[in-house]
PDB file of C-alpha atoms in Angstrom:
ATOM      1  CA  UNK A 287      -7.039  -6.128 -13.840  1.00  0.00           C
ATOM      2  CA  UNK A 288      -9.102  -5.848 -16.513  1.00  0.00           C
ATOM      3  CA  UNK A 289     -12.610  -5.074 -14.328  1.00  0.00           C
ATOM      4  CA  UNK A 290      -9.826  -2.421 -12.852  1.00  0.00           C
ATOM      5  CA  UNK A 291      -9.303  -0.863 -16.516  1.00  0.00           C
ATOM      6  CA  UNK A 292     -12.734  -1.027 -17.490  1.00  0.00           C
ATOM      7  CA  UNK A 293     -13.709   1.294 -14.536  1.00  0.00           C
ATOM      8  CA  UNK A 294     -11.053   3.719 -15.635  1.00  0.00           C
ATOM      9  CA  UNK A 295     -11.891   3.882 -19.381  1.00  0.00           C
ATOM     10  CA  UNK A 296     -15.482   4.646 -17.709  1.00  0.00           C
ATOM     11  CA  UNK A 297     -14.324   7.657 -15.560  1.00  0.00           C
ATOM     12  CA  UNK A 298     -11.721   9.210 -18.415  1.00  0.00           C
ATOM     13  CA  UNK A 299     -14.490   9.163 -21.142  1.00  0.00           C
ATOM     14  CA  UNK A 300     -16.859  10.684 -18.817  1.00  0.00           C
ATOM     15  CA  UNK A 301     -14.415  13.880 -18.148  1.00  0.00           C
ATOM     16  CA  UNK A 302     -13.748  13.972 -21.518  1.00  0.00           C
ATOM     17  CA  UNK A 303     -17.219  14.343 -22.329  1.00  0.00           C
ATOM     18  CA  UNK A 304     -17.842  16.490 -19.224  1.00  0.00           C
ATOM     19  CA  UNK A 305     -15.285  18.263 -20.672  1.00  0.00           C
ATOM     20  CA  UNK A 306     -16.827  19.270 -23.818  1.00  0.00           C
ATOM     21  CA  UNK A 307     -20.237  19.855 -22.382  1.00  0.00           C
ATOM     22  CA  UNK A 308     -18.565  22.026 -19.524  1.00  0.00           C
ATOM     23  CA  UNK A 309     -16.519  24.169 -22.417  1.00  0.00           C
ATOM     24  CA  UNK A 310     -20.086  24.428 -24.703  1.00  0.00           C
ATOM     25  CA  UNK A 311     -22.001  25.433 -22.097  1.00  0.00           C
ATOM     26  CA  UNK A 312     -19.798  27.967 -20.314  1.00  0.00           C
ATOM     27  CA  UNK A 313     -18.454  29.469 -23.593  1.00  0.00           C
ATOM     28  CA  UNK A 314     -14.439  28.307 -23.564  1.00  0.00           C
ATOM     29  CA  UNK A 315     -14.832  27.456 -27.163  1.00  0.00           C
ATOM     30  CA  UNK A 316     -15.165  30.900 -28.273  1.00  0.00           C
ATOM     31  CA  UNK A 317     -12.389  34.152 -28.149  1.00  0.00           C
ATOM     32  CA  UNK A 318     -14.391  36.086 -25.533  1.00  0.00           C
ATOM     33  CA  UNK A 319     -12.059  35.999 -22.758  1.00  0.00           C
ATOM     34  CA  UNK A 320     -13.325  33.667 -20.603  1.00  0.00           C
ATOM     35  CA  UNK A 321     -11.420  31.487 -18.420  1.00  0.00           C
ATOM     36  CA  UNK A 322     -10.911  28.005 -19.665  1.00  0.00           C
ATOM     37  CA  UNK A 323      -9.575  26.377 -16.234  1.00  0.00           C
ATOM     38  CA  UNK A 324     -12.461  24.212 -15.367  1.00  0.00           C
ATOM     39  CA  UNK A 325     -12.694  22.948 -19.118  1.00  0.00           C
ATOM     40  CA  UNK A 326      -8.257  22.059 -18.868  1.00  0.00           C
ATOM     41  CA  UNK A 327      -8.831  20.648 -15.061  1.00  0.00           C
ATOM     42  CA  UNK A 328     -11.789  18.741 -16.802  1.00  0.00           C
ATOM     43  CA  UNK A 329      -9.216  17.515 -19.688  1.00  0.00           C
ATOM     44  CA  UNK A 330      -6.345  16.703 -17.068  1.00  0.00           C
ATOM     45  CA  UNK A 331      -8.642  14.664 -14.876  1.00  0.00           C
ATOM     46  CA  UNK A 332      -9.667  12.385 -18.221  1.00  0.00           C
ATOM     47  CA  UNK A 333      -6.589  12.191 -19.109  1.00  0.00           C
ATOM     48  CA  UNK A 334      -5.050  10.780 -15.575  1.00  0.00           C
ATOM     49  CA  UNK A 335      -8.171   8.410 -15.490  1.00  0.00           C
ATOM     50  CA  UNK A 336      -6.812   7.326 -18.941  1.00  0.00           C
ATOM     51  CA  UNK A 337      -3.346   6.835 -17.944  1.00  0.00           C
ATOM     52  CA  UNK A 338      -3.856   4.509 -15.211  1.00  0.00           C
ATOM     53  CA  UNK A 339      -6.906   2.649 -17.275  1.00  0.00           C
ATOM     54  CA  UNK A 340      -4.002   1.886 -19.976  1.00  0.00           C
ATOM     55  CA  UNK A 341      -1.766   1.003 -17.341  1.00  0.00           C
ATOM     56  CA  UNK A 342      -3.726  -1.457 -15.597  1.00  0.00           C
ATOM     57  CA  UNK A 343      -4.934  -3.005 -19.144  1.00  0.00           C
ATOM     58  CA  UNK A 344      -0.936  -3.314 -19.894  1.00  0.00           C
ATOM     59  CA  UNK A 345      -0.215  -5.003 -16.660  1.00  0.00           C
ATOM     60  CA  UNK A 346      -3.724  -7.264 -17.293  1.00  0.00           C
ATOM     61  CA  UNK A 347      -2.127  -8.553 -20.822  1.00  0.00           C
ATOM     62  CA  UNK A 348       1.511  -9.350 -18.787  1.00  0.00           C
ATOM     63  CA  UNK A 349       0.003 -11.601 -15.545  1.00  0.00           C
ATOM     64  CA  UNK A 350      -2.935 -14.618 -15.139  1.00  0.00           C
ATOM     65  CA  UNK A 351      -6.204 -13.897 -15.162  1.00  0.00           C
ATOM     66  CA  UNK A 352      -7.757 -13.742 -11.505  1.00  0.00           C
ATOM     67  CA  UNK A 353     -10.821 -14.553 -10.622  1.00  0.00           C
ATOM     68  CA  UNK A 354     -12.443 -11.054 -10.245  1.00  0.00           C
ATOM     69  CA  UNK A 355     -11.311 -11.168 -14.151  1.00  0.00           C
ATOM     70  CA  UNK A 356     -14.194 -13.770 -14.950  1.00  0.00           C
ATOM     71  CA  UNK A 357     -17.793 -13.496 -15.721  1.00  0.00           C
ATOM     72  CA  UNK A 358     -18.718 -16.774 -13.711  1.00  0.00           C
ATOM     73  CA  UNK A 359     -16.026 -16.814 -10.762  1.00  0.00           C
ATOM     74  CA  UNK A 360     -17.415 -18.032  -7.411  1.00  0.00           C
ATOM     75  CA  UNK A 361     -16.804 -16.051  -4.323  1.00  0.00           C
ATOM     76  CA  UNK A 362     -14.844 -19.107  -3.235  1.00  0.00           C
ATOM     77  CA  UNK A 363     -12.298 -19.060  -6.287  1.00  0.00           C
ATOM     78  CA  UNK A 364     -10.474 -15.785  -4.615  1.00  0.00           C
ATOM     79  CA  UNK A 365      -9.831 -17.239  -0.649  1.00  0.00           C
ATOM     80  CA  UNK A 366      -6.445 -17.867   0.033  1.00  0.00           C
ATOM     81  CA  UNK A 367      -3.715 -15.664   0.782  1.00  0.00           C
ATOM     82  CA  UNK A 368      -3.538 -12.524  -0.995  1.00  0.00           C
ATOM     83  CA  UNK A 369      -0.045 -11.414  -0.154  1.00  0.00           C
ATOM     84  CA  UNK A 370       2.060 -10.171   2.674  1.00  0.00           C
ATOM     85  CA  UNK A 371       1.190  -7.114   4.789  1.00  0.00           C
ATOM     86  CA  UNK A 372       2.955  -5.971   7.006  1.00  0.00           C
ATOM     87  CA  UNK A 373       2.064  -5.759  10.763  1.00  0.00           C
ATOM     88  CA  UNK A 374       3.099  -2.867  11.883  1.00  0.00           C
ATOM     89  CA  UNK A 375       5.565  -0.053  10.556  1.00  0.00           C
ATOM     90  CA  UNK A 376       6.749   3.103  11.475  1.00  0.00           C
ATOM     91  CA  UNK A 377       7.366   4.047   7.633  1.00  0.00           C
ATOM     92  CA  UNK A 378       4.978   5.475   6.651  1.00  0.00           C
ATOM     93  CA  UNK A 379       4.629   8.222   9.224  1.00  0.00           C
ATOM     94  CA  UNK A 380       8.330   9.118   7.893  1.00  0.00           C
ATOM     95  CA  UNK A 381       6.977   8.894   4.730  1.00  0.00           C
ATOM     96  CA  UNK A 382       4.604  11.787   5.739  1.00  0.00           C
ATOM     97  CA  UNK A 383       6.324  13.688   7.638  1.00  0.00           C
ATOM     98  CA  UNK A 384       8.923  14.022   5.128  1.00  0.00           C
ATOM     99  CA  UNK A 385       6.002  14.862   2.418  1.00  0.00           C
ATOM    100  CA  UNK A 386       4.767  17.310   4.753  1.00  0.00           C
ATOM    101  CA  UNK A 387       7.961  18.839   5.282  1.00  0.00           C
ATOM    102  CA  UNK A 388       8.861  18.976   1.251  1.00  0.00           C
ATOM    103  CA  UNK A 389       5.304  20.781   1.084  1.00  0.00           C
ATOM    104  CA  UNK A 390       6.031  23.094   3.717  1.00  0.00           C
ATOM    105  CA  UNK A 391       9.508  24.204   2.115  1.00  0.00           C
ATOM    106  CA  UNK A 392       8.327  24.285  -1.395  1.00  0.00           C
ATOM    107  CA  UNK A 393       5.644  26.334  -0.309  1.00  0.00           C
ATOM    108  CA  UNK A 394       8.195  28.902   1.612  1.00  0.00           C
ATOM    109  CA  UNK A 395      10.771  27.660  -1.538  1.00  0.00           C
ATOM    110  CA  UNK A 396      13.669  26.969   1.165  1.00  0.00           C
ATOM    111  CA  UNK A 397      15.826  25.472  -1.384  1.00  0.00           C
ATOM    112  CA  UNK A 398      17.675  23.905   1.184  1.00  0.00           C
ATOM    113  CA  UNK A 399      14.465  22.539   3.141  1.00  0.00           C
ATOM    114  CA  UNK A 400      13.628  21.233  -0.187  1.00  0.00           C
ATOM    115  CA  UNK A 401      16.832  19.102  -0.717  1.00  0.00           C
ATOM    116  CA  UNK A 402      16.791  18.353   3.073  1.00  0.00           C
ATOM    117  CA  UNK A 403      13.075  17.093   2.694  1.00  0.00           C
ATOM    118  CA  UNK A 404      14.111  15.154  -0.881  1.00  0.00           C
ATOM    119  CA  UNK A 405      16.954  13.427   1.144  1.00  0.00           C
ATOM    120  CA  UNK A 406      14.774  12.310   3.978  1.00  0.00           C
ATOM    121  CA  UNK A 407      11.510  11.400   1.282  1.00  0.00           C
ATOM    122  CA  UNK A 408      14.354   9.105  -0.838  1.00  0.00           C
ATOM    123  CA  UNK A 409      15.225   7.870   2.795  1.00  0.00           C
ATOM    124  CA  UNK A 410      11.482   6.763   4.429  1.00  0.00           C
ATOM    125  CA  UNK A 411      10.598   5.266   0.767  1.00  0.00           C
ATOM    126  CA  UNK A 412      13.531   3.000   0.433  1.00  0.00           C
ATOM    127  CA  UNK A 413      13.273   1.839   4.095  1.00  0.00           C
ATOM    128  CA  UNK A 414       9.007   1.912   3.438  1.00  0.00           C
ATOM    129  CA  UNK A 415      10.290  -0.398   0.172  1.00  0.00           C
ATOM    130  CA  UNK A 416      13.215  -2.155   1.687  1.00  0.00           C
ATOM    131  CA  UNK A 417      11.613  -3.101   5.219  1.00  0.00           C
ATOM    132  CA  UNK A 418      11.330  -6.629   5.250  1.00  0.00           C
ATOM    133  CA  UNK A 419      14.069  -7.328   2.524  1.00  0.00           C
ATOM    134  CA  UNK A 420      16.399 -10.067   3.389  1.00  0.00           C
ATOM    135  CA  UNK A 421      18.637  -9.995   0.384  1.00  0.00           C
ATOM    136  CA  UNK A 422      18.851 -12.100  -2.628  1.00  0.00           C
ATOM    137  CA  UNK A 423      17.656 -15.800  -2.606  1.00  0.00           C
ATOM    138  CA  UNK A 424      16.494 -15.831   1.250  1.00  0.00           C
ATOM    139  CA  UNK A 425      12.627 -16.635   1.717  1.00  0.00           C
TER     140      UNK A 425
END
């Protein structure tokens, strides 16, 4: 996790120094009216890259190194299984759906298409989560 953070520190100190070039250059630092949206959207995208750079360097500290995490890992110290994916599943077209149907009623602001859509979201992502749960102690 800690190539993963790396490549996120990377991309948040570049818009913050985008950021600054993009407010120098285009006059947002001064009181002449001028629009200072790119400059914030500039700001707010360093500032996501930073949040999930510092989240991936907290879960790095918390779990085992893995291979990608070493300077001389072989190719052949990552095969085995990497986890379990699922097959097939109808999920996360609900999933969708019932994104694209919260979108569609916040854009109209139907509050009731918007608690209908939150309802059926909650729904798809706990059977998206839940799918292959069997319960506690069952493998």
């Amino acid at each position: 996790m800690k190539v993963e953070a790396r490549v996120f520190d990377i991309v948040a100190i570049f818009g913050f120094l985008v950021a600054i070039i993009y407010a120098v250059m285009t006059g947002n630092m001064t009181e002449d009216g001028v629009e200072p949206i790119g400059t914030v959207a500039l700001i707010l995208s360093g500032g996501l890259a930073l949040l999930v750079g510092s989240y991936f360097r907290f879960v790095a500290r918390r779990i085992e190194p893995r291979p990608e995490d070493h300077e001389d890992a072989e190719i052949s110290d990552g095969a085995g299984d990497l986890g379990f994916f699922s097959p097939g599943s109808y999920w996360p077209v609900g999933v969708a759906a019932a994104a694209a149907l919260a979108g569609v009623a916040l854009a109209f602001f139907q509050v009731w298409l918007i608690i209908v859509s939150g309802v059926a979201l909650l729904i798809a992502i706990g059977g998206l989560v839940f799918e292959y749960h069997t319960g506690p102690g069952h493998h």
